[in-house]
């Protein structure tokens, strides 16, 4: 069942698939849920029956989350410390909560985007034969 959008070369549209994955939806149809819990991937889509069991996201989303959170929070930490000089415990508390919150927000979305990328590039078992 082919329901995906195509790019200019006739392949699967990578941007659309990654955006659908970011929204935690099926990269093929954009309707069915990609994740059944916080990070557990469904075996297949409940709408278009696209199989997901062969994805290989592995540690990629975690590395990207650490990279993004670190690059956002480290300069912000420096700016806040230099400008306002808050108490160390206050600074730690605010930035610990911020880092954890941002990480929890980004991790499932980056996992979905990575699965969407794999699907669009037909990596692993996501070939056109499935």
CSV table of N, CA and C in Angstrom, one decimal, residues 30-129:
chain,number,residue,atom,x,y,z
A,30,UNK,N,1.1,9.3,8.1
A,30,UNK,CA,1.0,10.5,8.9
A,30,UNK,C,-0.2,10.4,9.9
A,31,UNK,N,-0.9,9.3,9.9
A,31,UNK,CA,-2.1,9.2,10.8
A,31,UNK,C,-1.9,8.3,12.0
A,32,UNK,N,-1.4,7.1,11.7
A,32,UNK,CA,-1.2,6.2,12.8
A,32,UNK,C,-0.1,6.5,13.8
A,33,UNK,N,-0.2,6.1,15.0
A,33,UNK,CA,0.8,6.4,16.0
A,33,UNK,C,2.1,5.6,15.7
A,34,UNK,N,3.3,6.2,15.9
A,34,UNK,CA,4.5,5.6,15.7
A,34,UNK,C,5.0,4.9,17.0
A,35,UNK,N,4.7,5.6,18.1
A,35,UNK,CA,5.1,5.1,19.4
A,35,UNK,C,3.9,4.6,20.2
A,36,UNK,N,4.1,3.5,21.0
A,36,UNK,CA,3.0,3.0,21.8
A,36,UNK,C,3.2,3.4,23.3
A,37,UNK,N,4.3,3.8,23.6
A,37,UNK,CA,4.6,4.4,25.0
A,37,UNK,C,5.6,5.5,24.8
A,38,UNK,N,6.3,5.9,25.8
A,38,UNK,CA,7.2,7.0,25.7
A,38,UNK,C,8.3,6.8,24.6
A,39,UNK,N,8.9,5.6,24.5
A,39,UNK,CA,9.9,5.4,23.5
A,39,UNK,C,9.8,4.1,22.8
A,40,UNK,N,8.8,3.3,23.2
A,40,UNK,CA,8.5,2.0,22.5
A,40,UNK,C,7.9,2.2,21.2
A,41,UNK,N,8.5,1.6,20.1
A,41,UNK,CA,7.9,1.8,18.8
A,41,UNK,C,6.9,0.6,18.5
A,42,UNK,N,5.8,1.0,17.9
A,42,UNK,CA,4.8,0.0,17.5
A,42,UNK,C,5.4,-0.9,16.5
A,43,UNK,N,4.9,-2.2,16.4
A,43,UNK,CA,5.4,-3.1,15.4
A,43,UNK,C,5.0,-2.7,14.0
A,44,UNK,N,3.8,-2.1,13.9
A,44,UNK,CA,3.3,-1.6,12.6
A,44,UNK,C,2.3,-0.5,12.8
A,45,UNK,N,2.0,0.2,11.7
A,45,UNK,CA,1.0,1.3,11.8
A,45,UNK,C,-0.4,0.7,11.8
A,46,UNK,N,-1.3,1.2,12.7
A,46,UNK,CA,-2.6,0.7,12.8
A,46,UNK,C,-3.5,1.2,11.6
A,47,UNK,N,-3.0,2.2,10.9
A,47,UNK,CA,-3.8,2.7,9.7
A,47,UNK,C,-3.4,2.1,8.4
A,48,UNK,N,-2.1,2.3,8.1
A,48,UNK,CA,-1.6,1.8,6.7
A,48,UNK,C,-0.8,0.5,6.8
A,49,UNK,N,-0.6,0.0,8.0
A,49,UNK,CA,0.0,-1.3,8.2
A,49,UNK,C,1.5,-1.3,7.8
A,50,UNK,N,2.1,-0.2,7.8
A,50,UNK,CA,3.6,-0.1,7.5
A,50,UNK,C,4.3,-0.7,8.7
A,51,UNK,N,5.3,-1.6,8.5
A,51,UNK,CA,6.0,-2.3,9.5
A,51,UNK,C,7.1,-1.4,10.1
A,52,UNK,N,7.3,-1.3,11.4
A,52,UNK,CA,8.3,-0.5,12.0
A,52,UNK,C,9.3,-1.4,12.8
A,53,UNK,N,9.0,-2.7,12.9
A,53,UNK,CA,9.8,-3.5,13.8
A,53,UNK,C,11.3,-3.6,13.4
A,54,UNK,N,11.7,-3.2,12.2
A,54,UNK,CA,13.0,-3.3,11.8
A,54,UNK,C,13.8,-2.0,11.8
A,55,UNK,N,13.3,-1.0,12.5
A,55,UNK,CA,14.0,0.3,12.6
A,55,UNK,C,15.3,0.1,13.3
A,56,UNK,N,16.2,1.0,13.1
A,56,UNK,CA,17.5,0.9,13.8
A,56,UNK,C,17.9,2.3,14.4
A,57,UNK,N,17.0,2.9,15.2
A,57,UNK,CA,17.3,4.2,15.8
A,57,UNK,C,18.4,4.0,16.9
A,58,UNK,N,18.4,3.0,17.6
A,58,UNK,CA,19.4,2.6,18.6
A,58,UNK,C,19.7,3.8,19.5
A,59,UNK,N,21.0,4.3,19.6
A,59,UNK,CA,21.4,5.4,20.5
A,59,UNK,C,21.4,6.7,19.8
A,60,UNK,N,21.1,6.8,18.5
A,60,UNK,CA,21.1,8.1,17.8
A,60,UNK,C,20.3,9.2,18.4
A,61,UNK,N,19.0,8.9,18.8
A,61,UNK,CA,18.2,9.9,19.4
A,61,UNK,C,18.8,10.4,20.7
A,62,UNK,N,19.3,9.6,21.5
A,62,UNK,CA,19.9,10.0,22.8
A,62,UNK,C,21.1,10.9,22.5
A,63,UNK,N,22.0,10.5,21.6
A,63,UNK,CA,23.1,11.4,21.3
A,63,UNK,C,22.7,12.7,20.7
A,64,UNK,N,21.7,12.8,19.9
A,64,UNK,CA,21.2,14.0,19.4
A,64,UNK,C,20.6,14.9,20.5
A,65,UNK,N,19.9,14.2,21.4
A,65,UNK,CA,19.3,15.0,22.5
A,65,UNK,C,20.4,15.6,23.4
A,66,UNK,N,21.4,14.8,23.7
A,66,UNK,CA,22.5,15.4,24.5
A,66,UNK,C,23.2,16.5,23.7
A,67,UNK,N,23.4,16.4,22.5
A,67,UNK,CA,24.0,17.4,21.7
A,67,UNK,C,23.2,18.7,21.7
A,68,UNK,N,21.9,18.6,21.4
A,68,UNK,CA,21.1,19.8,21.3
A,68,UNK,C,20.9,20.4,22.7
A,69,UNK,N,20.6,19.6,23.7
A,69,UNK,CA,20.4,20.2,25.1
A,69,UNK,C,21.7,20.8,25.5
A,70,UNK,N,22.8,20.2,25.3
A,70,UNK,CA,24.1,20.8,25.7
A,70,UNK,C,24.4,22.1,25.0
A,71,UNK,N,24.2,22.1,23.7
A,71,UNK,CA,24.4,23.4,23.0
A,71,UNK,C,23.5,24.5,23.3
A,72,UNK,N,22.3,24.2,23.7
A,72,UNK,CA,21.3,25.2,24.1
A,72,UNK,C,21.6,25.7,25.6
A,73,UNK,N,21.8,24.8,26.5
A,73,UNK,CA,21.8,25.1,27.9
A,73,UNK,C,23.2,25.6,28.3
A,74,UNK,N,24.3,25.2,27.7
A,74,UNK,CA,25.6,25.7,28.2
A,74,UNK,C,25.8,27.2,28.0
A,75,UNK,N,25.5,27.7,26.8
A,75,UNK,CA,25.6,29.2,26.6
A,75,UNK,C,24.6,29.9,27.5
A,76,UNK,N,23.4,29.4,27.7
A,76,UNK,CA,22.4,30.0,28.5
A,76,UNK,C,22.9,30.0,30.0
A,77,UNK,N,23.5,29.0,30.4
A,77,UNK,CA,24.0,28.9,31.8
A,77,UNK,C,25.1,30.0,32.0
A,78,UNK,N,26.0,30.1,31.0
A,78,UNK,CA,27.0,31.1,31.1
A,78,UNK,C,26.5,32.5,31.1
A,79,UNK,N,25.5,32.8,30.3
A,79,UNK,CA,24.9,34.1,30.2
A,79,UNK,C,24.2,34.5,31.5
A,80,UNK,N,23.4,33.5,32.1
A,80,UNK,CA,22.7,33.7,33.3
A,80,UNK,C,23.7,33.9,34.5
A,81,UNK,N,24.8,33.1,34.5
A,81,UNK,CA,25.7,33.3,35.6
A,81,UNK,C,26.5,34.6,35.5
A,82,UNK,N,26.9,35.1,34.3
A,82,UNK,CA,27.6,36.3,34.2
A,82,UNK,C,26.7,37.5,34.5
A,83,UNK,N,25.4,37.5,34.0
A,83,UNK,CA,24.5,38.6,34.1
A,83,UNK,C,24.0,38.8,35.5
A,84,UNK,N,23.5,37.7,36.1
A,84,UNK,CA,22.8,37.9,37.4
A,84,UNK,C,23.5,37.3,38.6
A,85,UNK,N,24.4,36.4,38.5
A,85,UNK,CA,25.1,35.8,39.6
A,85,UNK,C,24.2,35.2,40.6
A,86,UNK,N,23.3,34.3,40.2
A,86,UNK,CA,22.4,33.7,41.2
A,86,UNK,C,23.1,32.8,42.2
A,87,UNK,N,22.5,32.5,43.2
A,87,UNK,CA,23.0,31.5,44.2
A,87,UNK,C,23.3,30.2,43.5
A,88,UNK,N,24.3,29.5,43.8
A,88,UNK,CA,24.6,28.2,43.1
A,88,UNK,C,23.5,27.2,43.1
A,89,UNK,N,22.9,27.0,44.3
A,89,UNK,CA,21.8,26.1,44.4
A,89,UNK,C,20.6,26.5,43.5
A,90,UNK,N,20.3,27.7,43.5
A,90,UNK,CA,19.2,28.2,42.6
A,90,UNK,C,19.6,28.0,41.1
A,91,UNK,N,20.8,28.3,40.8
A,91,UNK,CA,21.3,28.1,39.4
A,91,UNK,C,21.2,26.6,39.0
A,92,UNK,N,21.7,25.8,39.9
A,92,UNK,CA,21.7,24.3,39.6
A,92,UNK,C,20.2,23.8,39.5
A,93,UNK,N,19.4,24.2,40.4
A,93,UNK,CA,18.0,23.8,40.4
A,93,UNK,C,17.3,24.1,39.1
A,94,UNK,N,17.4,25.4,38.7
A,94,UNK,CA,16.7,25.9,37.5
A,94,UNK,C,17.3,25.1,36.2
A,95,UNK,N,18.6,25.0,36.1
A,95,UNK,CA,19.1,24.4,34.9
A,95,UNK,C,19.0,22.9,34.9
A,96,UNK,N,19.0,22.3,36.1
A,96,UNK,CA,18.7,20.8,36.1
A,96,UNK,C,17.3,20.5,35.6
A,97,UNK,N,16.3,21.3,36.1
A,97,UNK,CA,14.9,21.1,35.7
A,97,UNK,C,14.8,21.4,34.2
A,98,UNK,N,15.5,22.4,33.7
A,98,UNK,CA,15.4,22.8,32.3
A,98,UNK,C,16.0,21.7,31.4
A,99,UNK,N,17.2,21.2,31.8
A,99,UNK,CA,17.8,20.1,31.0
A,99,UNK,C,17.0,18.9,31.0
A,100,UNK,N,16.5,18.5,32.1
A,100,UNK,CA,15.6,17.3,32.2
A,100,UNK,C,14.4,17.5,31.4
A,101,UNK,N,13.7,18.6,31.5
A,101,UNK,CA,12.5,18.9,30.8
A,101,UNK,C,12.7,18.9,29.3
A,102,UNK,N,13.8,19.6,28.8
A,102,UNK,CA,14.1,19.7,27.4
A,102,UNK,C,14.4,18.3,26.9
A,103,UNK,N,15.2,17.5,27.6
A,103,UNK,CA,15.5,16.2,27.2
A,103,UNK,C,14.3,15.3,27.1
A,104,UNK,N,13.4,15.3,28.0
A,104,UNK,CA,12.2,14.5,28.0
A,104,UNK,C,11.3,14.9,26.8
A,105,UNK,N,11.3,16.2,26.5
A,105,UNK,CA,10.5,16.7,25.3
A,105,UNK,C,11.2,16.2,24.0
A,106,UNK,N,12.5,16.3,23.9
A,106,UNK,CA,13.1,16.0,22.6
A,106,UNK,C,13.3,14.6,22.3
A,107,UNK,N,13.6,13.7,23.3
A,107,UNK,CA,13.9,12.4,23.0
A,107,UNK,C,12.9,11.6,22.1
A,108,UNK,N,11.6,11.5,22.5
A,108,UNK,CA,10.7,10.7,21.6
A,108,UNK,C,10.6,11.4,20.2
A,109,UNK,N,10.6,12.7,20.2
A,109,UNK,CA,10.5,13.4,18.9
A,109,UNK,C,11.7,13.1,18.0
A,110,UNK,N,12.9,13.2,18.5
A,110,UNK,CA,14.1,12.9,17.7
A,110,UNK,C,14.1,11.4,17.3
A,111,UNK,N,13.6,10.5,18.2
A,111,UNK,CA,13.5,9.1,17.8
A,111,UNK,C,12.5,8.9,16.6
A,112,UNK,N,11.4,9.6,16.7
A,112,UNK,CA,10.4,9.6,15.5
A,112,UNK,C,11.0,10.1,14.3
A,113,UNK,N,11.7,11.3,14.4
A,113,UNK,CA,12.3,11.9,13.2
A,113,UNK,C,13.4,10.9,12.6
A,114,UNK,N,14.2,10.3,13.5
A,114,UNK,CA,15.2,9.4,13.0
A,114,UNK,C,14.6,8.2,12.3
A,115,UNK,N,13.5,7.6,12.8
A,115,UNK,CA,12.8,6.5,12.1
A,115,UNK,C,12.2,7.0,10.8
A,116,UNK,N,11.6,8.2,10.8
A,116,UNK,CA,11.1,8.8,9.6
A,116,UNK,C,12.2,9.0,8.5
A,117,UNK,N,13.4,9.4,8.9
A,117,UNK,CA,14.6,9.5,8.0
A,117,UNK,C,14.9,8.1,7.4
A,118,UNK,N,15.0,7.1,8.3
A,118,UNK,CA,15.3,5.8,7.9
A,118,UNK,C,14.3,5.2,6.9
A,119,UNK,N,13.0,5.5,7.2
A,119,UNK,CA,11.9,5.1,6.3
A,119,UNK,C,12.1,5.8,4.9
A,120,UNK,N,12.3,7.1,4.9
A,120,UNK,CA,12.4,7.9,3.7
A,120,UNK,C,13.6,7.4,2.8
A,121,UNK,N,14.7,7.1,3.4
A,121,UNK,CA,15.9,6.7,2.7
A,121,UNK,C,15.9,5.1,2.4
A,122,UNK,N,14.8,4.5,2.8
A,122,UNK,CA,14.6,3.0,2.6
A,122,UNK,C,15.8,2.2,3.2
A,123,UNK,N,16.2,2.6,4.4
A,123,UNK,CA,17.3,2.0,5.1
A,123,UNK,C,16.7,0.7,5.8
A,124,UNK,N,17.6,-0.2,6.0
A,124,UNK,CA,17.2,-1.4,6.7
A,124,UNK,C,16.1,-2.2,6.0
A,125,UNK,N,15.1,-2.5,6.8
A,125,UNK,CA,13.9,-3.2,6.2
A,125,UNK,C,12.8,-2.3,5.6
A,126,UNK,N,13.1,-1.0,5.5
A,126,UNK,CA,12.1,-0.1,5.0
A,126,UNK,C,12.1,0.0,3.5
A,127,UNK,N,12.7,-0.9,2.8
A,127,UNK,CA,12.8,-0.9,1.3
A,127,UNK,C,11.4,-0.9,0.7
A,128,UNK,N,11.4,-0.5,-0.6
A,128,UNK,CA,10.1,-0.4,-1.3
A,128,UNK,C,9.3,-1.7,-1.4
A,129,UNK,N,10.0,-2.8,-1.1
A,129,UNK,CA,9.3,-4.1,-1.2
A,129,UNK,C,8.4,-4.4,0.0
